[in-house]
Amino acid sequence: IFEDADADGSGTLSFEEVEEAITKPEIYNKLRMIEFPVDNPKQIFDLLDYDDSGELTIDEFITGCLRMKGQAKSKDLLLAQVALDCMKRHYSAFEKELGALQGKLNRLDATARAITDHGERVFLDM
C-alpha cells in the first residue's frame, strides 16, 4: 500500500499522495480490507505523522496502520494519545518560559530592593 501510494518514489508520503491514494479503488479496497478508517484523510494523515514533518515515513505508516486497524475505538485512543503528546510538548515549553519569567521577576525584585535601600540611605544622609 505504501509503495503504491508513494507516487514520486521519495520513500515518504505527503498528504497529497495519501489523499490521492485513497481515491484509487485498489488502495481504498486494501485499506478497507484491513479495517483502516479512510473517512477523513487529513485527520488520518495528522495522526500518522507523529513527528509533524508533513511526510509519512514507512515506519510511521506501518505503526499507524497497526494502531488504527479495527474499530473506531483504536482510532480514538490514538487521537487522544497524539493530543496528549502535543499538550505535553506545549506544557514543557510553557514551563520553560515560566521559569525564565520567574528569573526576570527575581532580578527585578532585587533591583527594586537595591534602589529602595539606596534611596533610604540618601534620604537619611540629608
PDB file of C-alpha atoms in Angstrom:
ATOM      1  CA  ILE A   1       0.000   0.000   0.000  1.00  0.00           C
ATOM      2  CA  PHE A   2       2.784   2.430   0.977  1.00  0.00           C
ATOM      3  CA  GLU A   3       4.745   1.850  -2.226  1.00  0.00           C
ATOM      4  CA  ASP A   4       1.606   2.179  -4.351  1.00  0.00           C
ATOM      5  CA  ALA A   5       0.778   5.487  -2.661  1.00  0.00           C
ATOM      6  CA  ASP A   6       4.336   6.867  -2.966  1.00  0.00           C
ATOM      7  CA  ALA A   7       3.745   8.473  -6.369  1.00  0.00           C
ATOM      8  CA  ASP A   8       7.041  10.382  -6.521  1.00  0.00           C
ATOM      9  CA  GLY A   9       9.164   7.478  -5.250  1.00  0.00           C
ATOM     10  CA  SER A  10      10.642   9.574  -2.417  1.00  0.00           C
ATOM     11  CA  GLY A  11      10.221   6.877   0.217  1.00  0.00           C
ATOM     12  CA  THR A  12       7.812   9.106   2.142  1.00  0.00           C
ATOM     13  CA  LEU A  13       4.166  10.047   1.679  1.00  0.00           C
ATOM     14  CA  SER A  14       2.897  13.608   1.535  1.00  0.00           C
ATOM     15  CA  PHE A  15      -0.697  14.433   2.449  1.00  0.00           C
ATOM     16  CA  GLU A  16      -1.449  14.892  -1.234  1.00  0.00           C
ATOM     17  CA  GLU A  17      -0.139  11.392  -2.006  1.00  0.00           C
ATOM     18  CA  VAL A  18      -2.260   9.892   0.781  1.00  0.00           C
ATOM     19  CA  GLU A  19      -5.330  11.804  -0.369  1.00  0.00           C
ATOM     20  CA  GLU A  20      -4.756  10.720  -3.969  1.00  0.00           C
ATOM     21  CA  ALA A  21      -4.092   7.108  -2.961  1.00  0.00           C
ATOM     22  CA  ILE A  22      -7.373   6.841  -1.076  1.00  0.00           C
ATOM     23  CA  THR A  23      -9.237   7.766  -4.275  1.00  0.00           C
ATOM     24  CA  LYS A  24      -7.707   4.788  -6.111  1.00  0.00           C
ATOM     25  CA  PRO A  25     -10.056   1.802  -5.807  1.00  0.00           C
ATOM     26  CA  GLU A  26      -7.255  -0.769  -5.422  1.00  0.00           C
ATOM     27  CA  ILE A  27      -5.668   1.115  -2.493  1.00  0.00           C
ATOM     28  CA  TYR A  28      -9.020   2.097  -0.991  1.00  0.00           C
ATOM     29  CA  ASN A  29     -10.141  -1.535  -1.040  1.00  0.00           C
ATOM     30  CA  LYS A  30      -6.877  -2.755   0.528  1.00  0.00           C
ATOM     31  CA  LEU A  31      -7.243  -0.207   3.331  1.00  0.00           C
ATOM     32  CA  ARG A  32     -10.872  -1.218   3.886  1.00  0.00           C
ATOM     33  CA  MET A  33      -9.818  -4.906   3.983  1.00  0.00           C
ATOM     34  CA  ILE A  34      -7.538  -4.194   6.937  1.00  0.00           C
ATOM     35  CA  GLU A  35     -10.346  -2.141   8.528  1.00  0.00           C
ATOM     36  CA  PHE A  36      -8.332   1.063   8.181  1.00  0.00           C
ATOM     37  CA  PRO A  37     -10.526   4.190   8.508  1.00  0.00           C
ATOM     38  CA  VAL A  38     -10.459   6.222   5.289  1.00  0.00           C
ATOM     39  CA  ASP A  39     -13.288   8.646   6.025  1.00  0.00           C
ATOM     40  CA  ASN A  40     -11.129  11.689   6.898  1.00  0.00           C
ATOM     41  CA  PRO A  41      -7.767  11.694   5.075  1.00  0.00           C
ATOM     42  CA  LYS A  42      -6.457  14.879   6.732  1.00  0.00           C
ATOM     43  CA  GLN A  43      -7.196  13.635  10.243  1.00  0.00           C
ATOM     44  CA  ILE A  44      -5.700  10.240   9.446  1.00  0.00           C
ATOM     45  CA  PHE A  45      -2.561  11.844   7.959  1.00  0.00           C
ATOM     46  CA  ASP A  46      -2.118  14.088  11.004  1.00  0.00           C
ATOM     47  CA  LEU A  47      -2.495  11.097  13.314  1.00  0.00           C
ATOM     48  CA  LEU A  48       0.059   9.064  11.411  1.00  0.00           C
ATOM     49  CA  ASP A  49       2.533  11.964  11.032  1.00  0.00           C
ATOM     50  CA  TYR A  50       3.756  11.568  14.588  1.00  0.00           C
ATOM     51  CA  ASP A  51       6.801  13.853  14.193  1.00  0.00           C
ATOM     52  CA  ASP A  52       4.817  16.621  12.417  1.00  0.00           C
ATOM     53  CA  SER A  53       7.248  16.572   9.482  1.00  0.00           C
ATOM     54  CA  GLY A  54       4.496  16.852   6.878  1.00  0.00           C
ATOM     55  CA  GLU A  55       5.507  13.473   5.445  1.00  0.00           C
ATOM     56  CA  LEU A  56       4.938   9.890   6.495  1.00  0.00           C
ATOM     57  CA  THR A  57       7.836   7.500   6.707  1.00  0.00           C
ATOM     58  CA  ILE A  58       7.262   3.805   6.160  1.00  0.00           C
ATOM     59  CA  ASP A  59       7.653   3.273   9.918  1.00  0.00           C
ATOM     60  CA  GLU A  60       5.037   5.915  10.768  1.00  0.00           C
ATOM     61  CA  PHE A  61       2.685   4.434   8.187  1.00  0.00           C
ATOM     62  CA  ILE A  62       3.043   0.832   9.367  1.00  0.00           C
ATOM     63  CA  THR A  63       2.856   1.736  13.059  1.00  0.00           C
ATOM     64  CA  GLY A  64      -0.199   3.908  12.428  1.00  0.00           C
ATOM     65  CA  CYS A  65      -1.898   1.219  10.343  1.00  0.00           C
ATOM     66  CA  LEU A  66      -1.380  -1.349  13.067  1.00  0.00           C
ATOM     67  CA  ARG A  67      -2.690   1.015  15.739  1.00  0.00           C
ATOM     68  CA  MET A  68      -5.681   2.214  13.744  1.00  0.00           C
ATOM     69  CA  LYS A  69      -6.737  -1.123  12.349  1.00  0.00           C
ATOM     70  CA  GLY A  70     -10.137  -2.132  13.551  1.00  0.00           C
ATOM     71  CA  GLN A  71     -12.781  -0.305  15.477  1.00  0.00           C
ATOM     72  CA  ALA A  72     -13.017   3.443  15.844  1.00  0.00           C
ATOM     73  CA  LYS A  73     -12.107   2.940  19.494  1.00  0.00           C
ATOM     74  CA  SER A  74      -8.475   2.331  18.461  1.00  0.00           C
ATOM     75  CA  LYS A  75      -8.516   5.465  16.326  1.00  0.00           C
ATOM     76  CA  ASP A  76      -9.971   7.487  19.188  1.00  0.00           C
ATOM     77  CA  LEU A  77      -7.297   6.237  21.563  1.00  0.00           C
ATOM     78  CA  LEU A  78      -4.565   7.129  19.086  1.00  0.00           C
ATOM     79  CA  LEU A  79      -6.113  10.574  18.601  1.00  0.00           C
ATOM     80  CA  ALA A  80      -6.137  11.069  22.374  1.00  0.00           C
ATOM     81  CA  GLN A  81      -2.500   9.921  22.623  1.00  0.00           C
ATOM     82  CA  VAL A  82      -1.401  12.323  19.889  1.00  0.00           C
ATOM     83  CA  ALA A  83      -3.314  15.177  21.560  1.00  0.00           C
ATOM     84  CA  LEU A  84      -1.759  14.291  24.903  1.00  0.00           C
ATOM     85  CA  ASP A  85       1.745  14.274  23.400  1.00  0.00           C
ATOM     86  CA  CYS A  86       1.076  17.660  21.808  1.00  0.00           C
ATOM     87  CA  MET A  87      -0.169  19.078  25.118  1.00  0.00           C
ATOM     88  CA  LYS A  88       2.900  17.677  26.854  1.00  0.00           C
ATOM     89  CA  ARG A  89       5.200  19.486  24.402  1.00  0.00           C
ATOM     90  CA  HIS A  90       3.275  22.735  24.849  1.00  0.00           C
ATOM     91  CA  TYR A  91       3.303  22.335  28.631  1.00  0.00           C
ATOM     92  CA  SER A  92       7.071  21.816  28.609  1.00  0.00           C
ATOM     93  CA  ALA A  93       7.544  24.974  26.534  1.00  0.00           C
ATOM     94  CA  PHE A  94       5.202  26.875  28.866  1.00  0.00           C
ATOM     95  CA  GLU A  95       7.052  25.605  31.917  1.00  0.00           C
ATOM     96  CA  LYS A  96      10.381  26.710  30.433  1.00  0.00           C
ATOM     97  CA  GLU A  97       9.004  30.169  29.634  1.00  0.00           C
ATOM     98  CA  LEU A  98       7.505  30.437  33.118  1.00  0.00           C
ATOM     99  CA  GLY A  99      10.919  29.645  34.623  1.00  0.00           C
ATOM    100  CA  ALA A 100      12.508  32.393  32.529  1.00  0.00           C
ATOM    101  CA  LEU A 101       9.845  34.861  33.667  1.00  0.00           C
ATOM    102  CA  GLN A 102      10.395  33.856  37.294  1.00  0.00           C
ATOM    103  CA  GLY A 103      14.100  34.605  36.893  1.00  0.00           C
ATOM    104  CA  LYS A 104      13.315  38.027  35.422  1.00  0.00           C
ATOM    105  CA  LEU A 105      10.909  38.765  38.287  1.00  0.00           C
ATOM    106  CA  ASN A 106      13.544  37.790  40.840  1.00  0.00           C
ATOM    107  CA  ARG A 107      16.084  40.112  39.194  1.00  0.00           C
ATOM    108  CA  LEU A 108      13.517  42.913  39.038  1.00  0.00           C
ATOM    109  CA  ASP A 109      12.682  42.420  42.726  1.00  0.00           C
ATOM    110  CA  ALA A 110      16.368  42.534  43.671  1.00  0.00           C
ATOM    111  CA  THR A 111      16.860  45.706  41.619  1.00  0.00           C
ATOM    112  CA  ALA A 112      13.810  47.359  43.199  1.00  0.00           C
ATOM    113  CA  ARG A 113      15.064  46.483  46.693  1.00  0.00           C
ATOM    114  CA  ALA A 114      18.525  47.880  45.901  1.00  0.00           C
ATOM    115  CA  ILE A 115      17.025  51.117  44.592  1.00  0.00           C
ATOM    116  CA  THR A 116      14.781  51.417  47.663  1.00  0.00           C
ATOM    117  CA  ASP A 117      17.701  50.790  50.020  1.00  0.00           C
ATOM    118  CA  HIS A 118      19.844  53.340  48.181  1.00  0.00           C
ATOM    119  CA  GLY A 119      17.009  55.881  48.270  1.00  0.00           C
ATOM    120  CA  GLU A 120      16.569  55.401  52.017  1.00  0.00           C
ATOM    121  CA  ARG A 121      20.298  55.942  52.622  1.00  0.00           C
ATOM    122  CA  VAL A 122      20.327  59.095  50.508  1.00  0.00           C
ATOM    123  CA  PHE A 123      17.270  60.416  52.337  1.00  0.00           C
ATOM    124  CA  LEU A 124      18.772  59.644  55.773  1.00  0.00           C
ATOM    125  CA  ASP A 125      22.065  61.328  54.820  1.00  0.00           C
ATOM    126  CA  MET A 126      20.288  64.627  54.108  1.00  0.00           C
TER     127      MET A 126
END
